[in-house]
JSON list of C-alpha atoms in Angstrom, two decimals:
[
{"chain": "M", "resi": 147, "resn": "UNK", "atom": "CA", "xyz": [-34.44, 18.36, -3.83]},
{"chain": "M", "resi": 148, "resn": "UNK", "atom": "CA", "xyz": [-33.94, 14.64, -3.28]},
{"chain": "M", "resi": 149, "resn": "UNK", "atom": "CA", "xyz": [-32.48, 14.20, -6.76]},
{"chain": "M", "resi": 150, "resn": "UNK", "atom": "CA", "xyz": [-30.01, 17.04, -6.19]},
{"chain": "M", "resi": 151, "resn": "UNK", "atom": "CA", "xyz": [-28.91, 15.53, -2.87]},
{"chain": "M", "resi": 152, "resn": "UNK", "atom": "CA", "xyz": [-28.51, 12.12, -4.48]},
{"chain": "M", "resi": 153, "resn": "UNK", "atom": "CA", "xyz": [-26.52, 13.38, -7.45]},
{"chain": "M", "resi": 154, "resn": "UNK", "atom": "CA", "xyz": [-24.33, 15.44, -5.14]},
{"chain": "M", "resi": 155, "resn": "UNK", "atom": "CA", "xyz": [-23.58, 12.44, -2.94]},
{"chain": "M", "resi": 156, "resn": "UNK", "atom": "CA", "xyz": [-22.97, 10.31, -6.02]},
{"chain": "M", "resi": 157, "resn": "UNK", "atom": "CA", "xyz": [-20.28, 12.77, -7.10]},
{"chain": "M", "resi": 158, "resn": "UNK", "atom": "CA", "xyz": [-18.82, 12.77, -3.57]},
{"chain": "M", "resi": 159, "resn": "UNK", "atom": "CA", "xyz": [-18.80, 8.96, -3.59]},
{"chain": "M", "resi": 160, "resn": "UNK", "atom": "CA", "xyz": [-16.89, 8.85, -6.88]},
{"chain": "M", "resi": 161, "resn": "UNK", "atom": "CA", "xyz": [-14.45, 11.53, -5.68]},
{"chain": "M", "resi": 162, "resn": "UNK", "atom": "CA", "xyz": [-13.80, 9.61, -2.44]},
{"chain": "M", "resi": 163, "resn": "UNK", "atom": "CA", "xyz": [-13.06, 6.43, -4.38]},
{"chain": "M", "resi": 164, "resn": "UNK", "atom": "CA", "xyz": [-10.85, 8.32, -6.80]},
{"chain": "M", "resi": 165, "resn": "UNK", "atom": "CA", "xyz": [-8.89, 10.01, -4.00]},
{"chain": "M", "resi": 166, "resn": "UNK", "atom": "CA", "xyz": [-8.16, 6.69, -2.30]},
{"chain": "M", "resi": 167, "resn": "UNK", "atom": "CA", "xyz": [-6.17, 5.67, -5.36]},
{"chain": "M", "resi": 168, "resn": "UNK", "atom": "CA", "xyz": [-6.66, 1.97, -4.72]},
{"chain": "M", "resi": 169, "resn": "UNK", "atom": "CA", "xyz": [-8.39, 1.23, -8.00]},
{"chain": "M", "resi": 170, "resn": "UNK", "atom": "CA", "xyz": [-11.80, 0.86, -6.36]},
{"chain": "M", "resi": 171, "resn": "UNK", "atom": "CA", "xyz": [-13.33, 3.05, -9.01]},
{"chain": "M", "resi": 172, "resn": "UNK", "atom": "CA", "xyz": [-12.61, 0.41, -11.63]},
{"chain": "M", "resi": 173, "resn": "UNK", "atom": "CA", "xyz": [-14.31, -2.43, -9.73]},
{"chain": "M", "resi": 174, "resn": "UNK", "atom": "CA", "xyz": [-17.85, -3.50, -10.55]},
{"chain": "M", "resi": 175, "resn": "UNK", "atom": "CA", "xyz": [-19.46, -2.85, -7.14]},
{"chain": "M", "resi": 176, "resn": "UNK", "atom": "CA", "xyz": [-18.62, 0.87, -6.86]},
{"chain": "M", "resi": 177, "resn": "UNK", "atom": "CA", "xyz": [-19.58, 1.41, -10.49]},
{"chain": "M", "resi": 178, "resn": "UNK", "atom": "CA", "xyz": [-22.93, -0.30, -10.00]},
{"chain": "M", "resi": 179, "resn": "UNK", "atom": "CA", "xyz": [-23.63, 1.60, -6.77]},
{"chain": "M", "resi": 180, "resn": "UNK", "atom": "CA", "xyz": [-22.79, 4.93, -8.42]},
{"chain": "M", "resi": 181, "resn": "UNK", "atom": "CA", "xyz": [-24.97, 4.02, -11.39]},
{"chain": "M", "resi": 182, "resn": "UNK", "atom": "CA", "xyz": [-27.80, 2.96, -9.08]},
{"chain": "M", "resi": 183, "resn": "UNK", "atom": "CA", "xyz": [-27.65, 6.30, -7.24]},
{"chain": "M", "resi": 184, "resn": "UNK", "atom": "CA", "xyz": [-27.69, 8.25, -10.51]},
{"chain": "M", "resi": 185, "resn": "UNK", "atom": "CA", "xyz": [-30.53, 6.12, -11.86]},
{"chain": "M", "resi": 186, "resn": "UNK", "atom": "CA", "xyz": [-32.53, 6.69, -8.67]},
{"chain": "M", "resi": 187, "resn": "UNK", "atom": "CA", "xyz": [-32.10, 10.44, -9.06]},
{"chain": "M", "resi": 188, "resn": "UNK", "atom": "CA", "xyz": [-33.28, 10.20, -12.68]},
{"chain": "M", "resi": 189, "resn": "UNK", "atom": "CA", "xyz": [-36.27, 8.03, -11.72]},
{"chain": "M", "resi": 190, "resn": "UNK", "atom": "CA", "xyz": [-37.22, 10.54, -9.00]},
{"chain": "M", "resi": 191, "resn": "UNK", "atom": "CA", "xyz": [-37.07, 13.37, -11.53]},
{"chain": "M", "resi": 192, "resn": "UNK", "atom": "CA", "xyz": [-39.24, 11.30, -13.83]},
{"chain": "M", "resi": 193, "resn": "UNK", "atom": "CA", "xyz": [-41.77, 10.93, -11.03]},
{"chain": "M", "resi": 194, "resn": "UNK", "atom": "CA", "xyz": [-42.19, 14.68, -10.95]},
{"chain": "M", "resi": 195, "resn": "UNK", "atom": "CA", "xyz": [-42.91, 14.78, -14.68]},
{"chain": "M", "resi": 196, "resn": "UNK", "atom": "CA", "xyz": [-45.45, 11.94, -14.80]},
{"chain": "M", "resi": 197, "resn": "UNK", "atom": "CA", "xyz": [-49.14, 12.73, -14.28]},
{"chain": "M", "resi": 198, "resn": "UNK", "atom": "CA", "xyz": [-50.50, 9.16, -14.08]},
{"chain": "M", "resi": 199, "resn": "UNK", "atom": "CA", "xyz": [-50.82, 8.44, -10.33]},
{"chain": "M", "resi": 200, "resn": "UNK", "atom": "CA", "xyz": [-49.88, 4.75, -10.39]},
{"chain": "M", "resi": 201, "resn": "UNK", "atom": "CA", "xyz": [-46.73, 5.31, -12.40]},
{"chain": "M", "resi": 202, "resn": "UNK", "atom": "CA", "xyz": [-45.85, 8.35, -10.31]},
{"chain": "M", "resi": 203, "resn": "UNK", "atom": "CA", "xyz": [-46.18, 6.28, -7.12]},
{"chain": "M", "resi": 204, "resn": "UNK", "atom": "CA", "xyz": [-44.08, 3.47, -8.60]},
{"chain": "M", "resi": 205, "resn": "UNK", "atom": "CA", "xyz": [-41.30, 5.84, -9.65]},
{"chain": "M", "resi": 206, "resn": "UNK", "atom": "CA", "xyz": [-41.18, 7.68, -6.31]},
{"chain": "M", "resi": 207, "resn": "UNK", "atom": "CA", "xyz": [-41.34, 4.45, -4.31]},
{"chain": "M", "resi": 208, "resn": "UNK", "atom": "CA", "xyz": [-38.65, 2.69, -6.37]},
{"chain": "M", "resi": 209, "resn": "UNK", "atom": "CA", "xyz": [-36.28, 5.64, -6.05]},
{"chain": "M", "resi": 210, "resn": "UNK", "atom": "CA", "xyz": [-37.08, 6.09, -2.35]},
{"chain": "M", "resi": 211, "resn": "UNK", "atom": "CA", "xyz": [-36.49, 2.46, -1.37]},
{"chain": "M", "resi": 212, "resn": "UNK", "atom": "CA", "xyz": [-33.30, 2.24, -3.43]},
{"chain": "M", "resi": 213, "resn": "UNK", "atom": "CA", "xyz": [-31.91, 5.34, -1.72]},
{"chain": "M", "resi": 214, "resn": "UNK", "atom": "CA", "xyz": [-33.02, 4.12, 1.71]},
{"chain": "M", "resi": 215, "resn": "UNK", "atom": "CA", "xyz": [-31.22, 0.81, 1.13]},
{"chain": "M", "resi": 216, "resn": "UNK", "atom": "CA", "xyz": [-27.96, 2.42, -0.03]},
{"chain": "M", "resi": 217, "resn": "UNK", "atom": "CA", "xyz": [-28.22, 5.12, 2.63]},
{"chain": "M", "resi": 218, "resn": "UNK", "atom": "CA", "xyz": [-28.61, 2.55, 5.38]},
{"chain": "M", "resi": 219, "resn": "UNK", "atom": "CA", "xyz": [-25.76, 0.39, 4.11]},
{"chain": "M", "resi": 220, "resn": "UNK", "atom": "CA", "xyz": [-23.41, 3.39, 3.78]},
{"chain": "M", "resi": 221, "resn": "UNK", "atom": "CA", "xyz": [-24.56, 5.22, 6.90]},
{"chain": "M", "resi": 222, "resn": "UNK", "atom": "CA", "xyz": [-21.02, 5.76, 8.20]},
{"chain": "M", "resi": 223, "resn": "UNK", "atom": "CA", "xyz": [-19.70, 7.33, 4.98]},
{"chain": "M", "resi": 224, "resn": "UNK", "atom": "CA", "xyz": [-22.01, 8.99, 2.45]},
{"chain": "M", "resi": 225, "resn": "UNK", "atom": "CA", "xyz": [-25.16, 7.30, 3.69]},
{"chain": "M", "resi": 226, "resn": "UNK", "atom": "CA", "xyz": [-26.89, 9.90, 5.84]},
{"chain": "M", "resi": 227, "resn": "UNK", "atom": "CA", "xyz": [-27.64, 12.41, 3.04]},
{"chain": "M", "resi": 228, "resn": "UNK", "atom": "CA", "xyz": [-28.67, 9.55, 0.73]},
{"chain": "M", "resi": 229, "resn": "UNK", "atom": "CA", "xyz": [-30.96, 8.20, 3.46]},
{"chain": "M", "resi": 230, "resn": "UNK", "atom": "CA", "xyz": [-32.49, 11.66, 3.96]},
{"chain": "M", "resi": 231, "resn": "UNK", "atom": "CA", "xyz": [-33.08, 11.91, 0.19]},
{"chain": "M", "resi": 232, "resn": "UNK", "atom": "CA", "xyz": [-34.85, 8.55, 0.40]},
{"chain": "M", "resi": 233, "resn": "UNK", "atom": "CA", "xyz": [-37.06, 9.85, 3.21]},
{"chain": "M", "resi": 234, "resn": "UNK", "atom": "CA", "xyz": [-37.95, 12.92, 1.15]},
{"chain": "M", "resi": 235, "resn": "UNK", "atom": "CA", "xyz": [-38.94, 10.69, -1.75]},
{"chain": "M", "resi": 236, "resn": "UNK", "atom": "CA", "xyz": [-40.91, 8.46, 0.60]},
{"chain": "M", "resi": 237, "resn": "UNK", "atom": "CA", "xyz": [-42.95, 11.52, 1.59]},
{"chain": "M", "resi": 238, "resn": "UNK", "atom": "CA", "xyz": [-43.53, 12.23, -2.12]},
{"chain": "M", "resi": 239, "resn": "UNK", "atom": "CA", "xyz": [-44.56, 8.61, -2.63]},
{"chain": "M", "resi": 240, "resn": "UNK", "atom": "CA", "xyz": [-46.99, 8.95, 0.26]},
{"chain": "M", "resi": 241, "resn": "UNK", "atom": "CA", "xyz": [-48.63, 11.96, -1.37]},
{"chain": "M", "resi": 242, "resn": "UNK", "atom": "CA", "xyz": [-48.79, 10.08, -4.69]},
{"chain": "M", "resi": 243, "resn": "UNK", "atom": "CA", "xyz": [-50.38, 7.10, -2.89]},
{"chain": "M", "resi": 244, "resn": "UNK", "atom": "CA", "xyz": [-53.28, 9.31, -1.84]},
{"chain": "M", "resi": 245, "resn": "UNK", "atom": "CA", "xyz": [-54.31, 9.46, -5.50]},
{"chain": "M", "resi": 246, "resn": "UNK", "atom": "CA", "xyz": [-54.77, 5.69, -5.91]},
{"chain": "M", "resi": 247, "resn": "UNK", "atom": "CA", "xyz": [-56.82, 3.10, -4.05]},
{"chain": "M", "resi": 248, "resn": "UNK", "atom": "CA", "xyz": [-55.36, 1.65, -0.87]},
{"chain": "M", "resi": 249, "resn": "UNK", "atom": "CA", "xyz": [-54.99, -1.78, -2.44]},
{"chain": "M", "resi": 250, "resn": "UNK", "atom": "CA", "xyz": [-53.23, -0.47, -5.55]},
{"chain": "M", "resi": 251, "resn": "UNK", "atom": "CA", "xyz": [-51.00, 1.75, -3.45]},
{"chain": "M", "resi": 252, "resn": "UNK", "atom": "CA", "xyz": [-49.96, -1.16, -1.26]},
{"chain": "M", "resi": 253, "resn": "UNK", "atom": "CA", "xyz": [-49.19, -3.43, -4.22]},
{"chain": "M", "resi": 254, "resn": "UNK", "atom": "CA", "xyz": [-47.22, -0.77, -6.08]},
{"chain": "M", "resi": 255, "resn": "UNK", "atom": "CA", "xyz": [-45.25, 0.26, -3.00]},
{"chain": "M", "resi": 256, "resn": "UNK", "atom": "CA", "xyz": [-44.52, -3.33, -1.98]},
{"chain": "M", "resi": 257, "resn": "UNK", "atom": "CA", "xyz": [-43.32, -4.21, -5.49]},
{"chain": "M", "resi": 258, "resn": "UNK", "atom": "CA", "xyz": [-41.09, -1.12, -5.62]},
{"chain": "M", "resi": 259, "resn": "UNK", "atom": "CA", "xyz": [-39.64, -1.86, -2.19]},
{"chain": "M", "resi": 260, "resn": "UNK", "atom": "CA", "xyz": [-38.97, -5.49, -2.99]},
{"chain": "M", "resi": 261, "resn": "UNK", "atom": "CA", "xyz": [-37.36, -4.53, -6.31]},
{"chain": "M", "resi": 262, "resn": "UNK", "atom": "CA", "xyz": [-35.05, -2.04, -4.59]},
{"chain": "M", "resi": 263, "resn": "UNK", "atom": "CA", "xyz": [-33.96, -4.59, -2.00]},
{"chain": "M", "resi": 264, "resn": "UNK", "atom": "CA", "xyz": [-33.37, -7.22, -4.67]},
{"chain": "M", "resi": 265, "resn": "UNK", "atom": "CA", "xyz": [-31.30, -4.73, -6.70]},
{"chain": "M", "resi": 266, "resn": "UNK", "atom": "CA", "xyz": [-29.11, -3.85, -3.71]},
{"chain": "M", "resi": 267, "resn": "UNK", "atom": "CA", "xyz": [-28.80, -7.50, -2.72]},
{"chain": "M", "resi": 268, "resn": "UNK", "atom": "CA", "xyz": [-27.80, -8.63, -6.20]},
{"chain": "M", "resi": 269, "resn": "UNK", "atom": "CA", "xyz": [-25.19, -5.89, -6.49]},
{"chain": "M", "resi": 270, "resn": "UNK", "atom": "CA", "xyz": [-23.71, -6.77, -3.11]},
{"chain": "M", "resi": 271, "resn": "UNK", "atom": "CA", "xyz": [-23.85, -10.54, -3.60]},
{"chain": "M", "resi": 272, "resn": "UNK", "atom": "CA", "xyz": [-22.44, -10.71, -7.11]},
{"chain": "M", "resi": 273, "resn": "UNK", "atom": "CA", "xyz": [-19.66, -8.13, -6.93]},
{"chain": "M", "resi": 274, "resn": "UNK", "atom": "CA", "xyz": [-16.67, -7.39, -4.75]}
]
């Protein structure tokens, strides 16, 4: 469900940029954001296919935190559905965390969250 929402909003994002006709679609930032959304959807789908609990938690958490970051930053345009998709994945990550020790779950989730924030920060800081 979260992957479908994310891919749908990714398409809407690209269509909005294309309809504005200002050439935004050819700039690095929108391309990287669109790619990040698509990659998050793919990572979330991968989380459903993986049986190993630690990897499953890492995939769900990475996708969730990436979507939460982009959803928050774009709240007044396409952000709300992306944020909701992130919350859905966070619930999936929570269920996956029940299968690992508390310490491992914390470390994996913290690393995934930090990675997502670094990714969003790098994209925003290095592009225009």
